[in-house]
Short mmCIF file of C-alpha atoms in Angstrom, two decimals:
data_model
loop_
_atom_site.label_atom_id
_atom_site.label_comp_id
_atom_site.label_asym_id
_atom_site.label_seq_id
_atom_site.Cartn_x
_atom_site.Cartn_y
_atom_site.Cartn_z
CA UNK H 251 -64.57 2.81 19.47
CA UNK H 252 -66.76 0.60 21.58
CA UNK H 253 -67.82 -2.98 21.00
CA UNK H 254 -71.24 -4.30 21.94
CA UNK H 255 -71.77 -7.20 24.36
CA UNK H 256 -74.93 -8.66 25.84
CA UNK H 257 -75.68 -9.43 29.47
CA UNK H 258 -77.64 -12.59 30.46
CA UNK H 259 -80.97 -10.78 29.97
CA UNK H 260 -80.04 -9.98 26.39
CA UNK H 261 -79.55 -6.27 27.08
CA UNK H 262 -76.69 -4.85 25.01
CA UNK H 263 -73.71 -3.49 26.94
CA UNK H 264 -70.82 -1.47 25.61
CA UNK H 265 -67.29 -2.60 26.40
CA UNK H 266 -65.05 0.15 27.76
CA UNK H 267 -62.41 1.20 25.24
CA UNK H 268 -59.04 2.25 26.62
CA UNK H 269 -56.27 3.89 24.60
CA UNK H 270 -52.77 2.78 25.63
CA UNK H 271 -49.45 4.00 24.25
CA UNK H 272 -46.49 1.68 23.74
CA UNK H 273 -43.52 4.02 23.86
CA UNK H 274 -39.77 4.10 24.27
CA UNK H 275 -36.55 4.79 22.46
CA UNK H 276 -35.42 3.67 19.03
CA UNK H 277 -35.31 -0.10 18.53
CA UNK H 278 -36.66 -1.18 21.96
CA UNK H 279 -39.35 -3.46 20.51
CA UNK H 280 -42.50 -1.34 20.30
CA UNK H 281 -43.56 -2.62 16.87
CA UNK H 282 -42.70 -6.17 17.93
CA UNK H 283 -44.88 -5.89 21.04
CA UNK H 284 -47.91 -4.46 19.25
CA UNK H 285 -47.59 -7.13 16.54
CA UNK H 286 -47.22 -9.94 19.09
CA UNK H 287 -50.28 -9.03 21.14
CA UNK H 288 -52.77 -7.58 18.65
CA UNK H 289 -55.80 -9.76 17.91
CA UNK H 290 -56.25 -7.97 14.58
CA UNK H 291 -53.70 -7.52 11.83
CA UNK H 292 -51.62 -4.64 13.24
CA UNK H 293 -51.24 -1.40 11.33
CA UNK H 294 -47.53 -0.65 10.93
CA UNK H 295 -45.82 2.34 9.36
CA UNK H 296 -42.32 0.91 9.03
CA UNK H 297 -39.86 2.10 6.41
CA UNK H 298 -36.39 0.90 5.51
CA UNK H 299 -33.52 2.67 7.24
CA UNK H 300 -31.45 4.32 4.52
CA UNK H 301 -28.18 6.21 4.30
CA UNK H 302 -30.18 9.43 4.76
CA UNK H 303 -30.49 8.57 8.47
CA UNK H 304 -26.70 8.31 8.90
CA UNK H 305 -25.64 10.74 11.60
CA UNK H 306 -29.28 11.37 12.54
CA UNK H 307 -30.51 8.08 14.01
CA UNK H 308 -28.34 6.49 16.70
CA UNK H 309 -27.98 2.82 15.72
CA UNK H 310 -25.51 1.95 18.47
CA UNK H 311 -26.57 -1.32 20.03
CA UNK H 312 -29.08 -2.02 17.24
CA UNK H 313 -26.80 -2.01 14.21
CA UNK H 314 -28.71 -4.90 12.59
CA UNK H 315 -32.01 -2.98 12.60
CA UNK H 316 -33.19 -2.43 9.02
CA UNK H 317 -36.62 -0.79 9.45
CA UNK H 318 -38.09 1.93 11.63
CA UNK H 319 -41.54 3.22 12.54
CA UNK H 320 -42.19 6.62 10.99
CA UNK H 321 -45.69 7.36 12.31
CA UNK H 322 -47.33 4.77 14.57
CA UNK H 323 -48.22 1.15 15.13
CA UNK H 324 -51.80 0.20 15.95
CA UNK H 325 -53.30 -2.93 17.45
CA UNK H 326 -56.24 -4.11 19.53
CA UNK H 327 -56.58 -6.50 22.46
CA UNK H 328 -59.84 -7.59 24.06
CA UNK H 329 -59.20 -8.27 27.75
CA UNK H 330 -62.73 -9.49 28.46
CA UNK H 331 -66.36 -8.67 27.62
CA UNK H 332 -66.04 -5.36 29.43
CA UNK H 333 -62.64 -4.03 28.35
CA UNK H 334 -60.91 -3.51 25.01
CA UNK H 335 -57.43 -1.99 24.73
CA UNK H 336 -56.42 0.03 21.67
CA UNK H 337 -52.64 0.09 21.40
CA UNK H 338 -50.71 2.90 19.74
CA UNK H 339 -46.98 2.35 19.28
CA UNK H 340 -44.96 5.56 19.05
CA UNK H 341 -42.01 6.20 16.74
CA UNK H 342 -38.68 6.03 18.56
CA UNK H 343 -36.38 8.47 16.78
CA UNK H 344 -36.03 12.00 18.12
CA UNK H 345 -37.02 13.52 14.78
CA UNK H 346 -40.51 11.95 15.02
CA UNK H 347 -41.20 12.98 18.61
CA UNK H 348 -43.51 15.76 17.49
CA UNK H 349 -46.07 12.97 16.91
CA UNK H 350 -46.05 11.92 20.56
CA UNK H 351 -48.24 14.77 21.80
CA UNK H 352 -50.90 13.91 19.23
CA UNK H 353 -50.71 10.18 19.96
CA UNK H 354 -50.97 10.82 23.73
CA UNK H 355 -54.33 12.61 23.41
CA UNK H 356 -57.03 10.53 25.02
CA UNK H 357 -54.61 7.88 26.29
CA UNK H 358 -55.20 6.59 29.83
CA UNK H 359 -51.73 5.16 30.27
CA UNK H 360 -48.53 3.98 28.63
CA UNK H 361 -45.98 1.19 28.57
CA UNK H 362 -42.42 2.49 28.33
CA UNK H 363 -40.32 -0.29 26.82
CA UNK H 364 -36.69 -0.28 27.91
CA UNK H 365 -33.61 -2.03 26.52
CA UNK H 366 -30.89 -2.80 29.09
CA UNK H 367 -28.23 -2.38 26.39
CA UNK H 368 -29.26 1.28 26.10
CA UNK H 369 -31.16 2.02 29.30
CA UNK H 370 -30.32 5.73 29.09
CA UNK H 371 -32.52 5.98 25.98
CA UNK H 372 -35.56 5.47 28.24
CA UNK H 373 -35.15 8.75 30.12
CA UNK H 374 -36.84 10.86 27.45
CA UNK H 375 -39.97 8.66 27.39
CA UNK H 376 -40.17 8.53 31.20
CA UNK H 377 -39.81 12.31 31.34
CA UNK H 378 -42.49 12.77 28.65
CA UNK H 379 -45.13 10.92 30.67
CA UNK H 380 -44.08 12.30 34.05
CA UNK H 381 -44.36 15.88 32.77
CA UNK H 382 -47.85 15.22 31.41
CA UNK H 383 -49.05 13.33 34.47
CA UNK H 384 -49.92 10.32 32.32
CA UNK H 385 -49.52 7.10 34.33
CA UNK H 386 -47.11 4.57 32.89
CA UNK H 387 -45.19 1.41 33.65
CA UNK H 388 -41.79 0.23 32.46
CA UNK H 389 -41.44 -3.05 30.60
CA UNK H 390 -37.82 -4.19 30.35
CA UNK H 391 -37.57 -6.02 27.03
CA UNK H 392 -35.07 -8.84 27.64
CA UNK H 393 -33.11 -9.07 24.40
CA UNK H 394 -30.98 -12.16 23.79
CA UNK H 395 -27.45 -11.56 25.06
CA UNK H 396 -28.36 -8.23 26.71
CA UNK H 397 -27.19 -7.39 30.26
CA UNK H 398 -29.58 -8.64 32.93
CA UNK H 399 -30.62 -6.35 35.76
CA UNK H 400 -33.09 -6.77 38.60
CA UNK H 401 -36.28 -4.74 38.71
CA UNK H 402 -34.87 -2.72 41.61
CA UNK H 403 -31.71 -1.94 39.62
CA UNK H 404 -33.79 -0.72 36.68
CA UNK H 405 -36.02 1.34 38.99
CA UNK H 406 -32.95 2.98 40.55
CA UNK H 407 -31.26 3.57 37.19
CA UNK H 408 -34.36 5.30 35.78
CA UNK H 409 -35.04 7.14 39.08
CA UNK H 410 -38.63 5.85 39.23
CA UNK H 411 -40.89 6.21 42.24
CA UNK H 412 -41.97 3.08 44.10
CA UNK H 413 -45.51 3.29 42.69
CA UNK H 414 -44.54 2.96 39.02
CA UNK H 415 -44.63 -0.74 38.03
CA UNK H 416 -41.52 -2.27 36.47
CA UNK H 417 -41.41 -5.77 35.03
CA UNK H 418 -39.22 -7.91 32.80
CA UNK H 419 -40.78 -9.03 29.53
CA UNK H 420 -40.22 -10.45 26.07
CA UNK H 421 -41.85 -8.27 23.41
CA UNK H 422 -41.91 -11.27 21.03
CA UNK H 423 -44.07 -13.35 23.36
CA UNK H 424 -47.84 -12.77 23.38
CA UNK H 425 -48.31 -14.04 26.94
CA UNK H 426 -45.51 -11.82 28.25
CA UNK H 427 -46.96 -8.78 26.46
CA UNK H 428 -50.39 -9.52 27.91
CA UNK H 429 -48.92 -9.66 31.43
CA UNK H 430 -47.37 -6.22 30.86
CA UNK H 431 -50.67 -4.72 29.69
CA UNK H 432 -52.64 -6.30 32.54
CA UNK H 433 -50.11 -4.87 35.00
CA UNK H 434 -50.64 -1.43 33.49
CA UNK H 435 -54.44 -1.79 33.68
CA UNK H 436 -54.20 -2.80 37.34
CA UNK H 437 -51.92 0.20 37.96
CA UNK H 438 -54.48 2.53 36.33
CA UNK H 439 -57.31 1.07 38.44
CA UNK H 440 -55.32 1.38 41.68
CA UNK H 441 -54.35 4.95 40.82
CA UNK H 442 -57.98 5.87 40.17
CA UNK H 443 -59.03 4.25 43.44
CA UNK H 444 -56.39 6.24 45.38
CA UNK H 445 -57.50 9.46 43.74
CA UNK H 446 -61.14 8.70 44.55
CA UNK H 447 -60.30 7.91 48.18
CA UNK H 448 -58.71 11.34 48.66
CA UNK H 449 -61.67 13.30 47.27
#
């Protein structure tokens, strides 16, 4: 989708629309982030966690979690008159990963949210985007009472290259979420510029 703006002469201009995924393991804060940053009422597909998921969904570290995304979250953020981000939050459980390929179609980049209480759960998301060549950044969602690590420690633990941005964030805070998304946009622009310079 594209929104229409007008330049000083009154000529209509179309804002660039960019599809971004918000991905990561189960319970890392994807729905929270999309809800915190979206300028429109976010679309959520959350359902109650029931006994049916016992033995299927790993609730270690997030035992108090009562709902889970079963399809996607959707939100929108207008950066400025020339750029609108459409955010698609992925489901976190392994049994819904078949949706990721479909959600990734047309996406220019992704935010991989990580939880330091269960950092190992981020490997699958990192691997997903690396295998597809889709640029991403890692946002370390700083949960209350969770272990604190430096950006370099997280980068080393996830075996990320030096080009992939990593930053600490709070998925509940709109300003923090916006900083994450702006960092991703800057990463996408720099990556495109490097690719253009080598052609």
